[in-house]
Coordinates of C-alpha atoms and ligand atoms in Angstrom, one line a residue:
M14 CA 101.6 81.6 91.1
E15 CA 99.9 79.2 88.7
L16 CA 96.4 79.4 87.3
S17 CA 94.3 77.0 89.2
G18 CA 90.8 75.6 89.4
G19 CA 88.0 75.9 86.9
L20 CA 88.4 76.7 83.3
L21 CA 91.5 77.2 81.3
P22 CA 91.6 80.7 79.7
D23 CA 91.0 80.9 76.0
P24 CA 94.3 80.8 74.2
L25 CA 93.0 83.1 71.5
R26 CA 92.6 85.8 74.0
F27 CA 95.1 84.8 76.7
T28 CA 98.8 85.0 75.7
G29 CA 100.3 83.6 78.9
L30 CA 102.0 85.8 81.4
R31 CA 105.3 87.5 81.6
S32 CA 107.2 86.8 84.8
T33 CA 106.7 90.2 86.3
R34 CA 103.1 90.5 87.7
A35 CA 101.1 92.6 90.0
L36 CA 99.1 90.4 92.3
I37 CA 95.9 91.9 93.7
D38 CA 94.0 90.1 96.4
L39 CA 90.4 90.9 95.9
D40 CA 89.5 89.4 99.3
V41 CA 91.7 92.1 100.9
I42 CA 90.0 94.8 98.9
E43 CA 86.6 93.6 100.0
N44 CA 87.7 93.2 103.5
N45 CA 89.1 96.8 103.6
V46 CA 85.7 98.1 102.3
R47 CA 83.8 96.1 105.0
I48 CA 86.0 97.3 107.8
V49 CA 85.7 100.9 106.8
R50 CA 81.9 100.6 106.3
Q51 CA 81.5 99.1 109.8
S52 CA 83.3 102.2 111.2
L53 CA 81.0 104.7 109.5
T54 CA 78.1 106.5 111.1
S55 CA 75.0 104.5 110.4
G56 CA 73.5 105.6 107.0
T57 CA 76.7 106.9 105.6
N58 CA 77.6 105.4 102.2
L59 CA 81.0 104.5 100.8
I60 CA 82.1 105.8 97.4
A61 CA 85.0 103.7 96.1
V62 CA 87.6 105.9 94.4
V63 CA 89.0 103.9 91.5
K64 CA 90.5 106.7 89.4
A65 CA 93.9 106.2 87.8
N66 CA 93.1 102.6 86.9
G67 CA 92.2 101.9 90.5
Y68 CA 95.4 103.5 91.9
G69 CA 97.3 101.2 89.5
H70 CA 95.5 98.0 90.7
G71 CA 93.2 97.9 87.7
S72 CA 89.8 99.6 88.1
V73 CA 87.5 97.0 86.7
F74 CA 88.1 94.1 89.1
V75 CA 88.7 96.5 92.1
A76 CA 85.4 98.4 91.3
K77 CA 83.5 95.1 91.2
A78 CA 85.0 93.9 94.4
A79 CA 84.3 97.2 96.2
L80 CA 80.6 97.0 95.0
T81 CA 80.4 93.4 96.2
A82 CA 81.5 94.6 99.6
G83 CA 78.9 97.3 99.8
A84 CA 80.3 100.4 98.2
S85 CA 77.3 102.3 96.8
M86 CA 79.0 104.4 94.1
L87 CA 82.3 104.6 92.3
A88 CA 84.4 107.7 91.6
V89 CA 87.0 108.4 88.8
A90 CA 88.9 111.4 87.7
T91 CA 88.2 111.4 84.0
V92 CA 85.4 110.5 81.5
S93 CA 87.5 107.8 79.8
E94 CA 88.0 106.1 83.1
G95 CA 84.3 106.0 83.6
V96 CA 83.5 104.8 80.1
M97 CA 86.1 102.1 80.5
L98 CA 84.2 100.8 83.5
R99 CA 80.9 100.9 81.6
R100 CA 82.4 98.9 78.7
N101 CA 83.4 96.3 81.2
G102 CA 79.9 95.9 82.6
V103 CA 79.9 98.2 85.6
R104 CA 76.4 99.6 86.1
A105 CA 76.7 101.3 89.4
S106 CA 76.8 105.1 89.6
I107 CA 80.1 106.6 88.6
L108 CA 81.0 110.1 89.7
V109 CA 83.6 111.9 87.6
L110 CA 85.4 114.0 90.3
G111 CA 87.4 116.3 88.1
P112 CA 86.9 119.0 85.5
V113 CA 85.9 117.6 82.1
D114 CA 87.0 118.8 78.7
P115 CA 83.8 119.9 76.8
S116 CA 84.6 117.4 74.0
Q117 CA 83.9 114.6 76.4
L118 CA 80.7 115.8 77.9
L119 CA 78.5 114.0 75.4
A120 CA 80.2 110.7 76.0
A121 CA 79.9 111.2 79.7
I122 CA 76.1 111.8 79.4
E123 CA 75.6 108.9 77.0
N124 CA 77.4 106.5 79.3
S125 CA 75.3 107.7 82.3
L126 CA 78.3 109.1 84.2
T127 CA 77.6 111.6 87.0
L128 CA 79.4 114.9 86.4
T129 CA 80.9 117.3 88.8
V130 CA 80.1 121.0 88.1
N131 CA 81.4 124.2 89.6
S132 CA 79.6 126.9 87.7
I133 CA 76.2 127.8 86.2
S134 CA 77.6 128.0 82.7
M135 CA 79.0 124.5 82.9
A136 CA 75.7 123.2 84.2
E137 CA 73.9 125.0 81.3
T138 CA 76.2 123.3 78.8
I139 CA 75.5 119.9 80.3
N140 CA 71.8 120.6 80.5
D141 CA 71.7 121.4 76.8
L142 CA 73.6 118.3 75.8
A143 CA 71.4 116.2 78.2
D144 CA 68.4 117.6 76.5
E145 CA 69.7 116.7 73.0
S146 CA 70.5 113.1 74.1
G147 CA 67.3 112.8 76.0
R148 CA 68.9 111.7 79.2
L149 CA 68.4 113.1 82.7
T150 CA 72.0 113.6 83.9
R151 CA 73.1 113.5 87.5
V152 CA 75.5 116.2 88.7
H153 CA 77.3 116.9 91.9
L154 CA 78.2 120.5 92.8
K155 CA 81.8 120.9 94.1
I156 CA 82.6 123.6 96.6
D157 CA 86.1 124.9 97.1
T158 CA 86.3 125.3 100.9
G159 CA 90.0 126.0 101.0
M160 CA 92.1 123.7 98.9
H161 CA 91.9 126.1 95.9
R162 CA 91.8 123.3 93.3
Y163 CA 88.4 122.5 91.7
G164 CA 85.0 123.8 92.9
C165 CA 83.0 127.0 93.2
A166 CA 83.5 129.7 95.8
P167 CA 81.5 129.0 99.0
A168 CA 79.6 132.3 98.5
D169 CA 78.2 131.2 95.2
A170 CA 77.2 127.6 96.2
A171 CA 73.6 128.3 97.1
T172 CA 72.9 130.3 94.0
I173 CA 74.5 127.7 91.7
A174 CA 72.6 124.9 93.5
T175 CA 69.3 126.7 93.2
T176 CA 69.9 127.3 89.5
I177 CA 70.9 123.7 88.8
S178 CA 67.9 122.4 90.6
S179 CA 65.7 124.3 88.2
M180 CA 67.3 122.8 85.1
Q181 CA 65.1 120.3 83.5
H182 CA 67.6 117.8 82.3
L183 CA 69.9 117.8 85.4
L184 CA 69.4 116.1 88.7
L185 CA 71.4 117.7 91.5
E186 CA 72.2 114.5 93.3
G187 CA 75.2 115.6 95.3
V188 CA 77.3 118.4 96.8
F189 CA 80.8 117.9 98.0
T190 CA 84.1 119.4 99.0
H191 CA 87.7 118.1 99.3
F192 CA 90.1 118.4 102.2
A193 CA 93.7 119.6 101.6
C194 CA 95.3 118.6 104.9
A195 CA 93.3 115.7 106.3
D196 CA 96.4 113.5 106.4
E197 CA 98.3 115.8 108.7
A198 CA 98.6 115.5 112.5
D199 CA 97.1 118.9 113.0
E200 CA 93.4 118.7 112.2
S201 CA 92.6 122.4 112.4
T202 CA 92.6 123.1 108.6
T203 CA 90.2 120.2 108.0
L204 CA 87.9 121.4 110.8
E205 CA 87.8 124.9 109.2
Q206 CA 87.0 123.5 105.8
A207 CA 84.3 121.3 107.3
A208 CA 82.8 124.4 109.0
R209 CA 82.7 126.3 105.7
F210 CA 81.1 123.3 104.0
D211 CA 78.5 123.2 106.8
S212 CA 77.6 126.9 106.2
C213 CA 77.2 126.2 102.5
L214 CA 75.0 123.2 103.2
A215 CA 72.8 125.3 105.5
E216 CA 72.5 128.0 102.8
I217 CA 71.6 125.5 100.2
A218 CA 69.0 123.9 102.5
G219 CA 67.8 127.4 103.4
A220 CA 67.2 128.1 99.7
G221 CA 64.9 125.1 99.7
V222 CA 67.1 122.9 97.6
D223 CA 67.3 119.3 98.8
V224 CA 70.6 117.5 97.9
P225 CA 70.5 113.8 98.9
I226 CA 74.3 113.1 98.8
R227 CA 76.5 115.5 100.8
H228 CA 80.1 114.2 101.0
A229 CA 83.5 115.5 102.0
A230 CA 85.8 112.9 103.5
N231 CA 88.7 111.2 101.7
S232 CA 90.5 108.2 103.3
A233 CA 92.4 110.3 105.8
A234 CA 89.3 112.2 107.1
T235 CA 87.4 108.9 107.2
L236 CA 90.0 107.1 109.2
R237 CA 90.6 109.8 111.7
S238 CA 87.1 111.0 112.7
R239 CA 83.3 110.6 112.4
R240 CA 83.0 114.4 112.1
Y241 CA 83.3 114.3 108.3
D242 CA 80.9 111.4 107.5
Y243 CA 77.8 113.3 106.1
D244 CA 75.9 111.1 103.6
A245 CA 78.9 109.4 102.0
I246 CA 82.7 109.2 102.2
R247 CA 85.1 108.8 99.3
L248 CA 87.6 106.1 100.0
G249 CA 90.7 106.0 97.8
I250 CA 94.1 105.0 99.1
A251 CA 92.7 103.1 102.1
L252 CA 90.6 100.9 99.9
Y253 CA 93.9 99.5 98.6
G254 CA 95.1 99.0 102.2
L255 CA 97.6 101.8 102.2
A256 CA 97.7 104.5 105.0
P257 CA 97.2 108.1 103.7
S258 CA 100.3 109.2 105.6
D259 CA 102.5 108.4 108.6
D260 CA 100.1 110.4 110.8
V261 CA 96.9 108.5 109.9
D262 CA 96.7 104.8 110.5
L263 CA 94.5 102.2 108.8
L264 CA 91.9 100.4 110.9
P265 CA 92.8 97.1 112.5
G266 CA 92.6 94.2 109.9
M267 CA 93.1 96.4 106.9
K268 CA 95.9 95.2 104.6
Q269 CA 97.8 96.1 101.5
A270 CA 96.1 94.4 98.5
L271 CA 98.9 94.6 96.0
R272 CA 102.2 92.8 95.6
L273 CA 104.7 93.0 92.7
T274 CA 106.6 89.8 91.9
S275 CA 108.8 88.4 89.2
R276 CA 110.9 85.4 88.5
I277 CA 114.6 84.8 88.1
A278 CA 115.4 84.9 84.3
R279 CA 119.2 84.2 84.4
L280 CA 121.8 83.2 87.1
S281 CA 125.5 84.1 86.5
E282 CA 128.7 84.4 88.4
L283 CA 130.8 87.5 88.8
E284 CA 134.6 87.4 89.2
P285 CA 136.2 90.0 91.5
G286 CA 136.4 93.2 89.5
D287 CA 133.4 92.4 87.2
R288 CA 131.0 95.2 86.7
V289 CA 127.2 95.1 86.3
S290 CA 124.7 96.9 84.0
Y291 CA 125.0 100.3 82.1
G292 CA 127.9 102.4 83.2
G293 CA 129.3 99.5 85.2
T294 CA 128.4 101.3 88.4
Y295 CA 128.6 98.1 90.5
R296 CA 131.9 96.4 90.8
A297 CA 132.1 93.0 92.5
E298 CA 134.6 92.9 95.3
R299 CA 134.7 89.1 95.4
A300 CA 133.1 86.3 93.5
E301 CA 129.4 86.8 93.6
R302 CA 126.3 85.1 92.1
V303 CA 123.8 87.5 90.5
A304 CA 120.3 87.0 89.3
L305 CA 118.5 88.8 86.5
I306 CA 115.0 90.0 87.1
P307 CA 112.9 91.0 84.0
C308 CA 111.5 94.2 85.5
G309 CA 112.7 97.7 84.9
Y310 CA 111.9 101.4 85.1
A311 CA 109.4 101.0 82.1
D312 CA 107.5 98.7 84.4
G313 CA 107.4 101.5 87.1
Y314 CA 110.3 100.2 89.1
R315 CA 112.3 103.4 89.7
R316 CA 115.8 103.8 88.2
S317 CA 116.7 105.7 91.4
L318 CA 116.7 102.3 93.2
S319 CA 119.9 101.4 91.2
N320 CA 122.5 100.1 93.7
A321 CA 120.0 101.0 96.5
G322 CA 116.9 98.9 96.4
W323 CA 116.4 95.2 97.0
V324 CA 114.0 92.4 96.2
A325 CA 113.2 89.5 98.5
I326 CA 112.8 85.7 98.5
G327 CA 111.1 84.9 101.8
N328 CA 113.1 86.7 104.5
V329 CA 116.2 87.0 102.4
K330 CA 117.0 90.4 100.8
L331 CA 118.7 90.4 97.4
P332 CA 120.3 93.8 96.8
I333 CA 120.2 95.5 93.4
R334 CA 123.5 95.5 91.7
G335 CA 124.2 98.3 89.2
R336 CA 121.7 100.4 87.4
V337 CA 118.0 99.5 87.0
C338 CA 117.5 99.3 83.2
M339 CA 114.3 99.9 81.2
D340 CA 113.2 96.2 81.2
Q341 CA 115.6 94.4 83.5
L342 CA 117.5 94.6 86.8
T343 CA 120.2 92.5 88.4
V344 CA 120.3 91.5 92.1
G345 CA 123.1 89.9 94.2
V346 CA 122.4 86.5 95.7
P347 CA 123.7 86.3 99.3
E348 CA 126.5 83.7 99.7
G349 CA 125.2 80.3 100.6
F350 CA 121.6 81.1 99.6
E351 CA 120.2 78.6 97.2
V352 CA 118.2 79.9 94.2
S353 CA 117.1 78.5 90.9
L354 CA 115.9 79.8 87.6
L355 CA 112.3 80.9 87.7
D356 CA 112.3 81.2 91.5
E357 CA 109.7 83.9 92.5
V358 CA 111.1 87.2 93.9
T359 CA 109.1 89.9 95.5
L360 CA 109.8 93.5 94.5
I361 CA 106.9 95.1 96.4
G362 CA 105.7 93.1 99.4
N363 CA 102.7 93.4 101.8
G364 CA 104.8 93.0 104.9
D365 CA 104.8 89.2 104.8
N366 CA 108.4 88.9 103.7
A367 CA 111.6 91.0 103.5
A368 CA 110.5 93.0 100.5
P369 CA 109.7 96.6 101.0
T370 CA 106.0 97.4 101.3
A371 CA 104.6 100.1 99.0
T372 CA 104.9 102.6 101.8
E373 CA 108.5 101.7 102.6
L374 CA 109.4 101.8 98.9
A375 CA 107.8 105.2 98.5
A376 CA 109.8 106.6 101.5
Q377 CA 113.0 105.2 100.0
I378 CA 112.5 107.0 96.7
G379 CA 111.1 110.2 98.2
T380 CA 107.5 110.0 97.2
I381 CA 104.1 108.8 98.7
N382 CA 102.6 105.4 98.5
Y383 CA 99.9 106.7 96.1
E384 CA 102.6 107.0 93.5
I385 CA 103.8 103.4 93.8
G386 CA 100.7 101.7 92.5
T387 CA 99.9 104.4 89.9
S388 CA 103.5 104.0 88.6
I389 CA 103.1 100.3 87.7
A390 CA 103.0 100.3 83.9
A391 CA 100.2 99.0 81.8
R392 CA 102.5 96.3 80.4
V393 CA 102.7 94.6 83.9
P394 CA 99.8 92.1 83.9
R395 CA 97.5 92.3 86.9
L396 CA 96.4 89.0 88.4
Y397 CA 93.4 89.0 90.7
T398 CA 93.0 86.4 93.4
K399 CA 90.1 85.3 95.6
N400 CA 90.5 82.5 98.1
G401 CA 94.1 82.2 96.9
K402 CA 93.0 81.3 93.3
V403 CA 93.5 83.4 90.2
V404 CA 90.0 84.7 89.1
G405 CA 91.0 87.3 86.6
I406 CA 93.8 88.7 84.6
E407 CA 94.2 92.1 82.9
D408 CA 97.1 92.8 80.6
L409 CA 97.8 94.7 77.4
T410 CA 95.9 92.1 75.4
G411 CA 92.8 92.7 77.5
A412 CA 90.9 91.6 80.5
V413 CA 90.1 87.9 81.1
D414 CA 87.6 87.1 83.8
L415 CA 88.2 83.4 84.6
S416 CA 84.7 83.1 86.0
L417 CA 83.3 83.4 82.5
T418 CA 83.4 80.6 80.0
A419 CA 85.7 80.8 76.9
Q420 CA 82.6 81.3 74.8
Q421 CA 81.4 84.2 77.0
Q422 CA 84.9 85.7 76.8
R423 CA 84.9 85.7 73.0
G424 CA 81.4 87.2 72.9
R425 CA 82.3 90.2 75.1
Ligands
PLP517 C1 91.5 111.2 94.8 C2 90.4 111.8 95.5 C3 89.8 111.2 96.7 C4 90.4 110.0 97.3 O1 91.5 110.4 98.2 P1 92.3 109.3 99.1 O2 93.2 110.2 99.8 O3 93.0 108.4 98.1 O4 91.3 108.7 99.9 C5 88.7 111.7 97.2 N1 88.1 112.9 96.7 C6 88.6 113.5 95.6 C7 88.0 114.7 95.1 C8 89.8 113.0 95.0 O5 90.3 113.6 94.0

């Protein structure tokens, strides 16, 4: 894919691109958000979960696309993830979902991040810091309704909510819980957790505390039922066009946003008996053409795919020969198939060609599709497209938004 249209990127900031790239289609992200929003109960908002660098897709461009398509808030796991978004011009509400190290609370407050609390003592600490910085700080109370990860005990929820609502420098904006089994065929655990959440909400309301944003659903709960909508849902994996599990389908029209491609860096011929890569674990039975792909396990392409995975050019599969190295891997070129140097190969496809999709690749290496995107290393540049044109790039040298002029880029 070539850069096209508009302005050339500033060479002082833009170093060119290595052959291995993650391509993220922002139209697909926007479309996924719109399709899910249309399915929600009227009045229910969509919180776009862009933690872990947007599940590996790059949080800045994904966050902006999700907001464009109508997401009302963003969610991250850590303070640094939120601060990074602020530094890149994101002004929307950002909820930090997880526990926060006390050393990061001040930065969170000063960057107007919304914090999740689960105890009165934590709320007090935040209230004191908010007082010192002179900033009203929004917090959401998390209730542990059965996952036994983060959150307060359901029996304590109303007391904590009441206490927080009396703190001068905190705004109790939200209350939420998280489902442990929403992606399983059997919905009973999720229904039980929701019932517990409902009781807590009733107690909080009974105590006279009004909390405007009550939320529970992740992607799986959102995709399977309207039971869990409340005031907002938190959309993570489905935002990226990936189904939460084999038991929960995406809605019609939703699509995988990411592809991982590279280009052939060397073509060579094996004689019968020649071996390939570390340990010589692949031995050519007959004369065979092989192609070198500059992508390896340090890019997030698993070493366990040695002699097992494949890449694709169109509908043709090129099987991996020998071990996947840190920075490179070798594939066999099927007899009679014409390839040239710099031809594009797809390592992770979106179903449009013979490359495995993120979900298929995950199954092959014994993990879930969540781990495919999050494993793609920082040194793999992310290219963002809209209407088929590259509109932004993010790599180790920084983010380049091609919609800004070179002068604006330097000034950022
Ligand atoms: C990650 C996360 C989500 C998003 O989950 P998906 O399954 O990716 O939709 C929602 N809520 C919390 C608390 C999370 O940690």
